XYZ file of N, CA and C in Angstrom:
564
model
N -285.028 99.738 -97.430
C -284.592 98.829 -96.382
C -283.516 97.923 -96.948
N -282.461 97.791 -96.184
C -281.425 96.828 -96.532
C -281.614 95.620 -95.624
N -281.817 94.472 -96.221
C -281.996 93.237 -95.458
C -280.637 92.577 -95.243
N -280.419 92.112 -94.022
C -279.128 91.542 -93.650
C -279.362 90.228 -92.918
N -278.544 89.254 -93.259
C -278.525 88.030 -92.462
C -277.182 87.964 -91.758
N -277.209 87.940 -90.435
C -276.009 87.824 -89.622
C -276.063 86.485 -88.885
N -275.259 85.516 -89.293
C -275.265 84.221 -88.603
C -274.998 84.347 -87.098
N -274.135 85.289 -86.712
C -273.816 85.450 -85.287
C -275.047 85.945 -84.524
N -275.727 86.932 -85.069
C -276.943 87.464 -84.438
C -278.040 86.395 -84.387
N -278.198 85.674 -85.492
C -279.191 84.597 -85.551
C -278.862 83.514 -84.518
N -277.591 83.157 -84.414
C -277.159 82.152 -83.441
C -277.447 82.614 -82.015
N -277.137 83.864 -81.722
C -277.376 84.419 -80.388
C -278.862 84.338 -80.016
N -279.733 84.805 -80.916
C -281.168 84.791 -80.632
C -281.720 83.367 -80.587
N -281.192 82.498 -81.404
C -281.624 81.093 -81.396
C -281.279 80.461 -80.048
N -280.059 80.661 -79.585
C -279.648 80.100 -78.302
C -280.422 80.714 -77.142
N -280.741 82.020 -77.235
C -281.555 82.670 -76.198
C -282.979 82.108 -76.186
N -283.409 81.576 -77.317
C -284.725 80.941 -77.428
C -284.687 79.475 -77.022
N -283.532 79.065 -76.487
C -283.319 77.690 -76.034
C -283.483 76.674 -77.163
N -282.995 77.069 -78.337
C -282.990 76.186 -79.500
C -281.536 76.027 -79.946
N -281.320 75.039 -80.780
C -279.967 74.776 -81.232
C -279.750 75.358 -82.621
N -278.691 76.107 -82.773
C -278.332 76.722 -84.054
C -277.519 75.719 -84.870
N -277.774 75.683 -86.177
C -277.054 74.732 -87.022
C -276.702 75.367 -88.363
N -275.845 74.694 -89.077
C -275.469 75.171 -90.408
C -276.677 75.138 -91.351
N -277.558 74.161 -91.172
C -278.747 74.102 -92.031
C -279.665 75.301 -91.769
N -279.743 75.749 -90.507
C -280.537 76.960 -90.213
C -279.912 78.167 -90.912
N -278.603 78.235 -90.874
C -277.890 79.336 -91.511
C -278.246 79.407 -93.004
N -278.247 78.257 -93.664
C -278.583 78.210 -95.091
C -280.055 78.548 -95.313
N -280.920 78.002 -94.452
C -282.361 78.239 -94.580
C -282.696 79.726 -94.426
N -282.113 80.379 -93.433
C -282.435 81.785 -93.183
C -281.807 82.668 -94.258
N -280.623 82.346 -94.708
C -280.003 83.110 -95.797
C -280.881 83.037 -97.051
N -281.423 81.860 -97.349
C -282.331 81.701 -98.487
C -283.631 82.470 -98.253
N -284.176 82.354 -97.045
C -285.414 83.050 -96.696
C -285.246 84.565 -96.838
N -284.104 85.071 -96.407
C -283.821 86.503 -96.525
C -283.955 86.948 -97.981
N -283.374 86.185 -98.878
C -283.445 86.525 -100.304
C -284.899 86.487 -100.803
N -285.618 85.474 -100.387
C -287.019 85.307 -100.791
C -287.891 86.449 -100.251
N -287.744 86.737 -98.958
C -288.542 87.803 -98.352
C -288.175 89.161 -98.937
N -286.900 89.396 -99.132
C -286.457 90.666 -99.703
C -287.087 90.899 -101.081
N -287.142 89.868 -101.903
C -287.739 89.988 -103.234
C -289.222 90.346 -103.141
N -289.940 89.712 -102.218
C -291.366 90.000 -102.022
C -291.541 91.424 -101.504
N -290.745 91.811 -100.523
C -290.845 93.146 -99.927
C -290.547 94.230 -100.964
N -289.483 94.045 -101.728
C -289.037 95.076 -102.671
C -290.099 95.394 -103.725
N -290.968 94.425 -104.040
C -292.038 94.683 -105.023
C -292.964 95.797 -104.548
N -293.217 95.867 -103.242
C -294.158 96.843 -102.690
C -293.519 97.904 -101.816
N -292.210 97.856 -101.640
C -291.551 98.728 -100.659
C -291.888 100.209 -100.856
N -291.724 100.720 -102.055
C -291.976 102.159 -102.286
C -293.415 102.518 -101.960
N -294.335 101.654 -102.348
C -295.753 101.886 -102.079
C -296.022 101.856 -100.567
N -295.416 100.915 -99.869
C -295.618 100.782 -98.414
C -295.063 101.999 -97.687
N -293.823 102.365 -97.975
C -293.190 103.511 -97.309
C -293.979 104.783 -97.601
N -294.356 104.957 -98.850
C -295.143 106.135 -99.241
C -296.472 106.195 -98.493
N -297.137 105.064 -98.387
C -298.443 105.010 -97.700
C -298.286 105.293 -96.205
N -297.263 104.740 -95.578
C -297.015 105.002 -94.155
C -296.787 106.497 -93.937
N -295.926 107.089 -94.764
C -295.627 108.519 -94.607
C -296.840 109.387 -94.919
N -297.599 109.016 -95.932
C -298.792 109.797 -96.304
C -299.844 109.757 -95.191
N -300.122 108.575 -94.675
C -301.155 108.450 -93.645
C -300.738 109.078 -92.318
N -299.474 108.987 -91.997
C -299.001 109.540 -90.721
C -298.691 111.031 -90.831
N -298.402 111.468 -92.052
C -297.901 112.823 -92.319
C -296.583 113.071 -91.569
N -295.762 112.024 -91.554
C -294.421 112.081 -90.972
C -293.447 111.498 -91.993
N -292.164 111.766 -91.806
C -291.143 111.249 -92.717
C -290.131 110.397 -91.952
N -289.688 109.328 -92.611
C -288.605 108.512 -92.065
C -287.300 109.296 -92.175
N -286.405 109.068 -91.235
C -285.084 109.673 -91.282
C -284.089 108.618 -91.743
N -283.712 108.670 -93.003
C -282.694 107.770 -93.535
C -283.181 106.379 -93.855
N -282.278 105.609 -94.435
C -282.558 104.219 -94.779
C -282.483 103.356 -93.522
N -283.078 102.182 -93.586
C -283.123 101.275 -92.438
C -282.496 99.933 -92.807
N -281.925 99.287 -91.805
C -281.379 97.941 -91.951
C -282.290 96.990 -91.189
N -282.637 95.879 -91.814
C -283.512 94.891 -91.187
C -282.802 93.545 -91.151
N -282.625 93.011 -89.938
C -282.031 91.691 -89.757
C -283.120 90.631 -89.846
N -282.791 89.523 -90.456
C -283.693 88.380 -90.550
C -283.090 87.257 -89.705
N -283.926 86.669 -88.829
C -283.453 85.596 -87.959
C -284.436 84.429 -87.971
N -283.976 83.300 -87.470
C -284.812 82.105 -87.422
C -285.654 81.999 -86.161
N -285.096 82.420 -85.035
C -285.793 82.262 -83.754
C -285.570 83.484 -82.882
N -286.611 83.903 -82.216
C -286.556 84.870 -81.127
C -287.939 84.904 -80.500
N -288.047 85.518 -79.343
C -289.300 85.510 -78.591
C -290.434 86.169 -79.373
N -290.152 87.296 -80.011
C -291.184 88.070 -80.708
C -291.133 87.818 -82.207
N -292.210 88.168 -82.884
C -292.240 88.063 -84.349
C -291.275 89.069 -84.970
N -291.081 90.202 -84.258
C -290.177 91.245 -84.739
C -289.899 92.230 -83.614
N -288.822 92.989 -83.768
C -288.528 94.109 -82.888
C -288.073 95.281 -83.752
N -288.242 96.485 -83.221
C -287.921 97.657 -84.034
C -286.504 98.189 -83.831
N -285.879 97.905 -82.679
C -284.532 98.423 -82.411
C -283.655 97.322 -81.857
N -282.720 96.723 -82.567
C -282.499 96.901 -83.994
C -283.611 96.203 -84.784
N -283.962 96.787 -85.898
C -285.040 96.228 -86.716
C -284.693 94.786 -87.072
N -285.522 93.872 -86.563
C -285.273 92.434 -86.726
C -286.603 91.732 -86.935
N -286.660 90.876 -87.940
C -287.870 90.116 -88.228
C -287.536 88.630 -88.194
N -288.377 87.888 -87.486
C -288.222 86.435 -87.418
C -288.879 85.818 -88.658
N -288.253 84.782 -89.174
C -288.808 84.068 -90.318
C -290.253 83.654 -90.023
N -291.119 83.887 -90.985
C -292.533 83.534 -90.851
C -292.911 82.743 -92.101
N -293.691 81.702 -91.936
C -294.005 80.846 -93.085
C -294.807 81.562 -94.160
N -295.558 82.610 -93.794
C -296.356 83.355 -94.772
C -295.698 84.704 -95.035
N -295.182 84.889 -96.241
C -294.455 86.115 -96.565
C -295.341 87.350 -96.478
N -296.623 87.237 -96.837
C -297.516 88.397 -96.735
C -297.667 88.822 -95.277
N -297.747 87.854 -94.366
C -297.838 88.189 -92.942
C -296.538 88.832 -92.470
N -295.422 88.369 -92.986
C -294.145 88.977 -92.631
C -294.114 90.444 -93.089
N -294.703 90.741 -94.249
C -294.815 92.128 -94.705
C -295.582 92.969 -93.699
N -296.712 92.467 -93.207
C -297.526 93.253 -92.279
C -296.818 93.419 -90.934
N -296.052 92.424 -90.533
C -295.261 92.528 -89.300
C -294.200 93.613 -89.465
N -293.547 93.627 -90.618
C -292.527 94.647 -90.878
C -293.151 96.041 -90.952
N -294.335 96.155 -91.506
C -295.038 97.450 -91.527
C -295.224 97.955 -90.099
N -295.696 97.093 -89.206
C -295.889 97.449 -87.801
C -294.584 97.983 -87.201
N -293.486 97.282 -87.423
C -292.198 97.705 -86.856
C -291.707 98.999 -87.488
N -291.957 99.178 -88.769
C -291.560 100.430 -89.422
C -292.333 101.618 -88.861
N -293.584 101.414 -88.504
C -294.355 102.499 -87.895
C -293.753 102.852 -86.533
N -293.337 101.848 -85.760
C -292.625 102.135 -84.510
C -291.403 103.015 -84.784
N -290.632 102.659 -85.786
C -289.416 103.401 -86.128
C -289.763 104.821 -86.576
N -290.804 104.956 -87.379
C -291.235 106.282 -87.840
C -291.589 107.173 -86.650
N -292.318 106.629 -85.685
C -292.679 107.415 -84.503
C -291.431 107.783 -83.703
N -290.490 106.872 -83.623
C -289.226 107.162 -82.940
C -288.435 108.228 -83.706
N -288.420 108.138 -85.030
C -287.737 109.143 -85.852
C -288.340 110.534 -85.650
N -289.598 110.588 -85.236
C -290.319 111.859 -85.071
C -290.740 112.097 -83.623
N -290.002 111.508 -82.689
C -290.413 111.566 -81.282
C -290.474 112.985 -80.740
N -289.684 113.907 -81.299
C -289.732 115.289 -80.833
C -291.125 115.893 -81.008
N -291.854 115.489 -82.032
C -293.214 115.975 -82.283
C -294.270 115.213 -81.494
N -293.984 113.950 -81.176
C -295.030 113.056 -80.669
C -294.890 112.619 -79.220
N -293.710 112.706 -78.660
C -293.440 112.109 -77.349
C -294.442 112.552 -76.274
N -294.678 113.854 -76.130
C -295.593 114.328 -75.094
C -297.044 113.974 -75.404
N -297.404 113.981 -76.680
C -298.772 113.614 -77.061
C -299.061 112.160 -76.684
N -298.114 111.287 -76.965
C -298.289 109.860 -76.654
C -298.274 109.643 -75.139
N -297.346 110.322 -74.461
C -297.223 110.169 -73.009
C -298.532 110.522 -72.287
N -299.276 111.469 -72.825
C -300.505 111.931 -72.175
C -301.755 111.128 -72.560
N -301.614 110.165 -73.446
C -302.757 109.317 -73.822
C -303.132 108.401 -72.658
N -304.374 108.157 -72.476
C -304.889 107.179 -71.518
C -304.080 107.151 -70.216
N -304.213 108.200 -69.407
C -303.486 108.235 -68.125
C -303.742 106.952 -67.319
N -302.705 106.511 -66.655
C -302.819 105.306 -65.839
C -302.504 104.024 -66.582
N -302.229 104.134 -67.891
C -301.857 102.933 -68.649
C -300.354 102.944 -68.897
N -299.807 101.772 -69.174
C -298.377 101.620 -69.436
C -297.988 102.303 -70.751
N -296.734 102.724 -70.825
C -296.236 103.382 -72.039
C -296.338 102.457 -73.254
N -296.112 101.164 -73.062
C -296.207 100.220 -74.188
C -297.623 100.218 -74.763
N -298.628 100.327 -73.916
C -300.020 100.430 -74.364
C -300.207 101.713 -75.168
N -299.719 102.831 -74.621
C -299.900 104.149 -75.250
C -299.242 104.215 -76.626
N -298.018 103.727 -76.715
C -297.286 103.819 -77.979
C -297.954 102.989 -79.067
N -298.614 101.903 -78.675
C -299.247 101.055 -79.681
C -300.533 101.657 -80.254
N -301.100 102.653 -79.629
C -302.304 103.279 -80.199
C -301.990 103.904 -81.559
N -301.021 104.827 -81.669
C -300.722 105.354 -83.006
C -300.111 104.310 -83.940
N -299.310 103.398 -83.376
C -298.703 102.358 -84.232
C -299.786 101.528 -84.912
N -300.768 101.077 -84.141
C -301.809 100.207 -84.707
C -302.782 100.976 -85.593
N -303.049 102.243 -85.273
C -303.913 103.045 -86.149
C -303.308 103.160 -87.543
N -302.045 103.523 -87.589
C -301.371 103.673 -88.892
C -301.221 102.321 -89.579
N -300.811 101.307 -88.822
C -300.628 99.972 -89.398
C -301.925 99.469 -90.017
N -303.034 99.613 -89.299
C -304.311 99.137 -89.826
C -304.664 99.855 -91.135
N -304.501 101.182 -91.158
C -304.818 101.939 -92.385
C -303.977 101.456 -93.559
N -302.681 101.273 -93.322
C -301.778 100.849 -94.394
C -302.128 99.441 -94.867
N -302.326 98.527 -93.933
C -302.626 97.137 -94.295
C -303.947 97.059 -95.067
N -304.974 97.738 -94.587
C -306.265 97.710 -95.298
C -306.143 98.315 -96.689
N -305.439 99.435 -96.790
C -305.311 100.116 -98.086
C -304.546 99.254 -99.102
N -303.456 98.634 -98.668
C -302.602 97.895 -99.607
C -302.982 96.432 -99.785
N -303.554 95.809 -98.739
C -303.818 94.372 -98.798
C -305.281 93.999 -98.611
N -306.114 94.965 -98.190
C -307.536 94.698 -98.048
C -307.956 94.352 -96.631
N -309.251 94.427 -96.408
C -309.818 94.206 -95.074
C -309.616 92.766 -94.593
N -309.697 91.801 -95.493
C -309.514 90.401 -95.082
C -308.120 90.160 -94.500
N -307.111 90.785 -95.088
C -305.759 90.653 -94.554
C -305.679 91.303 -93.184
N -306.297 92.483 -93.034
C -306.319 93.118 -91.716
C -306.978 92.197 -90.691
N -308.096 91.588 -91.043
C -308.794 90.672 -90.120
C -307.874 89.538 -89.679
N -307.088 89.031 -90.607
C -306.137 87.965 -90.298
C -305.056 88.468 -89.327
N -304.552 89.680 -89.564
C -303.565 90.296 -88.673
C -304.163 90.462 -87.281
N -305.374 90.991 -87.226
C -306.047 91.221 -85.947
C -306.217 89.913 -85.171
N -306.662 88.888 -85.856
C -306.856 87.582 -85.213
C -305.544 87.078 -84.607
N -304.456 87.219 -85.355
C -303.149 86.792 -84.878
C -302.689 87.650 -83.695
N -302.841 88.962 -83.796
C -302.337 89.860 -82.764
C -303.183 89.863 -81.496
N -304.403 89.409 -81.568
C -305.231 89.318 -80.367
C -304.736 88.198 -79.435
N -303.819 87.372 -79.924
C -303.225 86.313 -79.097
C -302.021 86.829 -78.313
N -301.647 88.093 -78.520
C -300.428 88.638 -77.929
C -300.741 89.629 -76.802
N -300.000 89.476 -75.695
C -300.154 90.420 -74.583
C -299.924 91.840 -75.085
N -300.506 92.773 -74.465
C -300.518 94.199 -74.797
C -301.369 94.457 -76.031
N -301.049 93.819 -77.147
C -301.821 94.070 -78.367
C -303.284 93.685 -78.183
N -303.544 92.615 -77.446
C -304.940 92.208 -77.240
C -305.704 93.227 -76.398
N -304.991 94.030 -75.618
C -305.641 95.095 -74.844
C -305.776 96.378 -75.663
N -304.839 96.634 -76.560
C -304.826 97.882 -77.329
C -305.769 97.834 -78.526
N -305.874 96.687 -79.193
C -306.677 96.629 -80.420
C -308.124 97.084 -80.210
N -308.828 96.702 -79.148
C -310.201 97.201 -78.988
C -310.275 98.731 -78.922
N -309.309 99.349 -78.255
C -309.263 100.818 -78.179
C -309.006 101.397 -79.570
N -308.037 100.838 -80.272
C -307.690 101.307 -81.616
C -308.875 101.153 -82.564
N -309.551 100.024 -82.502
C -310.689 99.802 -83.399
C -311.835 100.770 -83.109
N -311.954 101.209 -81.866
C -312.958 102.212 -81.519
C -312.568 103.591 -82.056
N -311.279 103.917 -82.005
C -310.775 105.203 -82.496
C -310.665 105.249 -84.020
N -310.507 104.105 -84.633
C -310.179 103.990 -86.054
C -311.079 104.808 -86.993
N -312.403 104.799 -86.828
C -313.235 105.574 -87.759
C -312.949 107.083 -87.727
N -312.357 107.568 -86.650
C -312.057 108.999 -86.515
C -310.696 109.358 -87.107
N -309.878 108.363 -87.464
C -308.532 108.614 -87.976
C -308.515 108.491 -89.493
N -308.114 109.592 -90.156
C -307.971 109.509 -91.613
C -306.503 109.639 -92.000
N -305.846 110.694 -91.567
C -304.405 110.841 -91.778
C -303.897 111.947 -90.858
N -302.610 111.956 -90.634
C -301.997 112.948 -89.767
C -302.068 112.538 -88.307
N -301.114 111.728 -87.879
C -301.176 111.180 -86.523
C -300.944 112.245 -85.465
N -300.104 113.231 -85.738
C -299.862 114.291 -84.757
C -301.154 115.066 -84.484
N -301.838 115.453 -85.537
C -303.110 116.172 -85.401
C -304.142 115.312 -84.669
N -304.196 114.031 -85.012
C -305.149 113.111 -84.369
C -304.877 112.993 -82.872
N -303.606 112.848 -82.498
C -303.242 112.698 -81.095
C -303.531 113.972 -80.300
N -303.377 115.133 -80.938
C -303.698 116.387 -80.252
C -305.183 116.448 -79.888
N -306.021 115.968 -80.786
C -307.463 115.941 -80.529
C -307.827 114.874 -79.491
N -307.081 113.786 -79.464
C -307.389 112.660 -78.578
C -307.036 112.958 -77.124
N -306.256 113.992 -76.873
C -305.809 114.291 -75.495
C -306.940 114.453 -74.565
């Protein structure tokens, strides 16, 4: 992952969040980018390897991640953007979640119909989060432990959509070991 700080992008999202952009924010986020990048790079190979191993899918190419000070969400996957978070470990788990979204998109030819057919009558955002959260939970527990996962769950239960998907994912979780395509075929 290449981390990028774009003052123009940060300013745009800050203003869309009805906040005021300043030169001090520019310096703060540029510094934060360096700090977060250093923390991420220590575990990056292990994280990417674990995501690919558990999903049995491969990322297509390198990724660019923008760091910003303000936006509505903690992160988005397209373009990959992460909002500054006071806890760097939590920012790692947020980035893992977004990377799983990207991985599924990179492999949509294999997964699109499987995901579309999950839980008929539910929104696509609900459906897509089932494999995302299954893989994310496995990776977070494996690399950071169950207590960190519990903290992630507590935080994400405050968010629309995720608070509806997590109970389903936690029910499916004991049946998922690795290979999301194979798992989704059985879940149909």
